[in-house]
mmCIF file of C-alpha atoms in Angstrom:
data_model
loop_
_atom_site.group_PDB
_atom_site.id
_atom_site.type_symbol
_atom_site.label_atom_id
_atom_site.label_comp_id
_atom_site.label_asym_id
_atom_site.label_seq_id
_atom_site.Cartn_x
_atom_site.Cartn_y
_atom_site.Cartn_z
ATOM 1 C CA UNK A 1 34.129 -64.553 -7.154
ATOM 2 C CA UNK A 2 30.592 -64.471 -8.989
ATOM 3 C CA UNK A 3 29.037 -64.750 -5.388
ATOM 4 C CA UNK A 4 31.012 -61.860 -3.945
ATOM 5 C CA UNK A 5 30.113 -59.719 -7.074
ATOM 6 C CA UNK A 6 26.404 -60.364 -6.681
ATOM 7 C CA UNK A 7 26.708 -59.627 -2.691
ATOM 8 C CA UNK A 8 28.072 -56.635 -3.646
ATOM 9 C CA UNK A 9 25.673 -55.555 -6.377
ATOM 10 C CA UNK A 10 22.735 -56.911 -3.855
ATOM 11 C CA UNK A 11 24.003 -54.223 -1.000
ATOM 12 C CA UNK A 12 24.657 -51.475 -3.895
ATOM 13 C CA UNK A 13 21.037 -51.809 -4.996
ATOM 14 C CA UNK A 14 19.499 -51.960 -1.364
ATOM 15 C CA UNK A 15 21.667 -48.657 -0.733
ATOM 16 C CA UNK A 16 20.139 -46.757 -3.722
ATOM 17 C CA UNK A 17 16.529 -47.449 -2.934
ATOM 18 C CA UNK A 18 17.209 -46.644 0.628
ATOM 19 C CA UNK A 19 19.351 -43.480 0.947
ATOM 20 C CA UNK A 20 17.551 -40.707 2.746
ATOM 21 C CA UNK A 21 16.153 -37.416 1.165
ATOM 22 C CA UNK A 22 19.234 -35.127 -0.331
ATOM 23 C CA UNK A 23 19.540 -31.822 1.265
ATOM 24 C CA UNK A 24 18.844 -28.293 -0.848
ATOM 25 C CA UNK A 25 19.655 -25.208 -0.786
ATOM 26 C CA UNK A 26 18.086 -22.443 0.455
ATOM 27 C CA UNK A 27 14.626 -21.837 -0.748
ATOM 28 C CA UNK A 28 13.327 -18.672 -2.303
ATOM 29 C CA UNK A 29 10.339 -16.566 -3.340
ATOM 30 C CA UNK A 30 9.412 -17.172 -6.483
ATOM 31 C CA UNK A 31 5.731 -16.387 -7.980
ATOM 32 C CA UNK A 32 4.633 -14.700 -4.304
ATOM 33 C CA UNK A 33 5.489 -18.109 -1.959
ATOM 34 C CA UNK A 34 8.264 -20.063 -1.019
ATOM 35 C CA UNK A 35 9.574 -22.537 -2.933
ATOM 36 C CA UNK A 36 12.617 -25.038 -2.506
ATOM 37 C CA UNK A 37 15.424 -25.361 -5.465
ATOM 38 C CA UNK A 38 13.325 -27.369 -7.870
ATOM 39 C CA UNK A 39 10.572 -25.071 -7.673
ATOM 40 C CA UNK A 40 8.442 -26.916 -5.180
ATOM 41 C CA UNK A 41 5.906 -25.118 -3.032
ATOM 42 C CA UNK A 42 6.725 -24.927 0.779
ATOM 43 C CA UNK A 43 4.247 -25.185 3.710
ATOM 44 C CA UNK A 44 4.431 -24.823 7.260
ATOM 45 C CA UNK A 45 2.529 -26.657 9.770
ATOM 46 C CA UNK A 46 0.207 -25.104 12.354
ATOM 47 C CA UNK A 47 1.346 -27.686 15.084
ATOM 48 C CA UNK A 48 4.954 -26.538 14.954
ATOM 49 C CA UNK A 49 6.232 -24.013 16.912
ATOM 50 C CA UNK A 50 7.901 -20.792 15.444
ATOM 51 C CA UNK A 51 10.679 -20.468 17.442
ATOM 52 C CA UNK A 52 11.177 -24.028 19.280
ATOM 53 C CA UNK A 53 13.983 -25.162 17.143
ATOM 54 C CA UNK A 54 12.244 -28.738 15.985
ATOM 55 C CA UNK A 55 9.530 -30.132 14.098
ATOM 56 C CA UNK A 56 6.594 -31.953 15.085
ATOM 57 C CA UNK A 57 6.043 -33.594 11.776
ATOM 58 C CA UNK A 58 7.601 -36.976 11.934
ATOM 59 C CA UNK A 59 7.205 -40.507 10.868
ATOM 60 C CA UNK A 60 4.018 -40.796 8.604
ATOM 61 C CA UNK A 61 3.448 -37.081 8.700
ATOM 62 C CA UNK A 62 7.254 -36.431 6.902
ATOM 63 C CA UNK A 63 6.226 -39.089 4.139
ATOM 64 C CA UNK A 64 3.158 -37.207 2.990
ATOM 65 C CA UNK A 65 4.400 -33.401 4.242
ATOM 66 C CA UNK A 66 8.448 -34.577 3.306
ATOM 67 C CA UNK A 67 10.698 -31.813 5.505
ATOM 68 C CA UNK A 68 12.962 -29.234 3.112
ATOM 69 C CA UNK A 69 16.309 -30.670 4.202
ATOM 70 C CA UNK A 70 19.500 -28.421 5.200
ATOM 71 C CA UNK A 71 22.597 -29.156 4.881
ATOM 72 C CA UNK A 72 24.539 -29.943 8.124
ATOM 73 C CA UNK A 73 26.373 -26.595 8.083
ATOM 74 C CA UNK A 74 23.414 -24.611 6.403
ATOM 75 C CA UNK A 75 23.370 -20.903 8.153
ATOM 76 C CA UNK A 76 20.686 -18.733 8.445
ATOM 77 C CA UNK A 77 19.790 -16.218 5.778
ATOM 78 C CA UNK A 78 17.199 -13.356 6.384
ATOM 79 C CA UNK A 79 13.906 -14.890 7.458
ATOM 80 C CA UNK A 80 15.598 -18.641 6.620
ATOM 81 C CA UNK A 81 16.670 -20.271 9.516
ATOM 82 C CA UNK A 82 17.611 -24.245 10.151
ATOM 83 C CA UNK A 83 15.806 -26.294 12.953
ATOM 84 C CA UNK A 84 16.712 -29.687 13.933
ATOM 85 C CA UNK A 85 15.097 -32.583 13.159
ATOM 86 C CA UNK A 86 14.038 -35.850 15.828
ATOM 87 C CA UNK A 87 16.486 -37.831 13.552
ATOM 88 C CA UNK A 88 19.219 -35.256 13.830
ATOM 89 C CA UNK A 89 18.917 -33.752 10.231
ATOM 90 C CA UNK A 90 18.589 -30.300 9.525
ATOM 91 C CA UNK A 91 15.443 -28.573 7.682
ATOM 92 C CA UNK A 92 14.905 -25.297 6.434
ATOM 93 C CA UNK A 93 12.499 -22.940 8.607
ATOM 94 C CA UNK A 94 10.871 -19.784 7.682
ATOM 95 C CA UNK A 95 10.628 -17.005 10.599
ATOM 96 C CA UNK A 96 10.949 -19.889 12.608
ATOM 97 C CA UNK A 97 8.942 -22.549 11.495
ATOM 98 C CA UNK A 98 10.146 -25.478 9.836
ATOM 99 C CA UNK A 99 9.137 -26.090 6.007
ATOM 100 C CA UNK A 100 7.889 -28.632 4.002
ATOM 101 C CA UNK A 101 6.926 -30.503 0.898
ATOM 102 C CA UNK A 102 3.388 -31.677 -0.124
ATOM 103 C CA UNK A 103 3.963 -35.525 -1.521
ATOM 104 C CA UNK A 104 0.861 -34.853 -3.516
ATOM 105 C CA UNK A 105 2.501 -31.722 -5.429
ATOM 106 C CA UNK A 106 4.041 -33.588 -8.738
ATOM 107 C CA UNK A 107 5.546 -30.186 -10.435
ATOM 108 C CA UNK A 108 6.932 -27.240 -9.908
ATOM 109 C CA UNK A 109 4.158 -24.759 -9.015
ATOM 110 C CA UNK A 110 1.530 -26.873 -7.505
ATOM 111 C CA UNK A 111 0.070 -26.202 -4.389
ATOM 112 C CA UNK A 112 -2.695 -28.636 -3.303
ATOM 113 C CA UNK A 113 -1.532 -28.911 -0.023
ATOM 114 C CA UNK A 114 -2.333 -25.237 0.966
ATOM 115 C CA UNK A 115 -4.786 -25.094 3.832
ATOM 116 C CA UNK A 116 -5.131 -29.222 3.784
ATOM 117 C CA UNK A 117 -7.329 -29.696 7.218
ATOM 118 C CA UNK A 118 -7.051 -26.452 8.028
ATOM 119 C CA UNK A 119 -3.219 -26.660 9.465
ATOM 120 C CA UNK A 120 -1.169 -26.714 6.205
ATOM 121 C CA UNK A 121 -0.338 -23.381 4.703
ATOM 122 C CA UNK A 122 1.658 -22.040 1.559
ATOM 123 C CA UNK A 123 4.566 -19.410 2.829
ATOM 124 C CA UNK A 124 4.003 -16.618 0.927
#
């Protein structure tokens, strides 16, 4: 019994640290640029295609630029459309163009990642 409990609790734990990101709602405008639900500034990524339906950001590139994640049935709004990912998830695009995170933005209203190496831009 005590083995089956700590299985369980073993697989629950493993679970929690690996679940993948949570999709958000639509993002906004909010202080002249884009920003997802908790207030985090989006980018877009010169390398990506308006218009081509995917992103180009994948493996190490979505840890540091993390993609704004759709729900499955998310529908376009306006200039807010949904592309889908290589992994079959849905992110958020703006006129086309897929948007993302900066993993080196801790708080609502940073934007270090605007203009990193020249191909990283804040949507305003």
């Amino acid at each position: 019994m005590h083995t089956r409990l700590a299985s369980t609790l073993a697989l629950a734990l493993a679970a929690a640290f690996t679940l993948p990101a949570q999709a958000e709602p639509a993002p906004k405008m909010a202080g002249g640029m884009l920003v997802n639900a908790s207030g985090m500034t989006l980018y877009t990524f010169d390398k990506d295609q308006a218009g081509s339906g995917k992103s180009v950001c994948n493996g190490p590139c979505a840890t540091l630029w993390p993609p704004a994640l759709a729900d499955a049935d998310a529908k376009p709004v306006g200039d807010l459309g949904v592309v889908t990912r290589d992994d079959g998830a849905k992110q958020w695009a703006y006129k086309g163009k897929p948007v993302y995170t900066y993993a080196s933005d801790k708080k609502a209203g940073d934007m270090t990642g605007d203009n990193f190496k020249d191909i990283w831009h804040i949507v305003k």
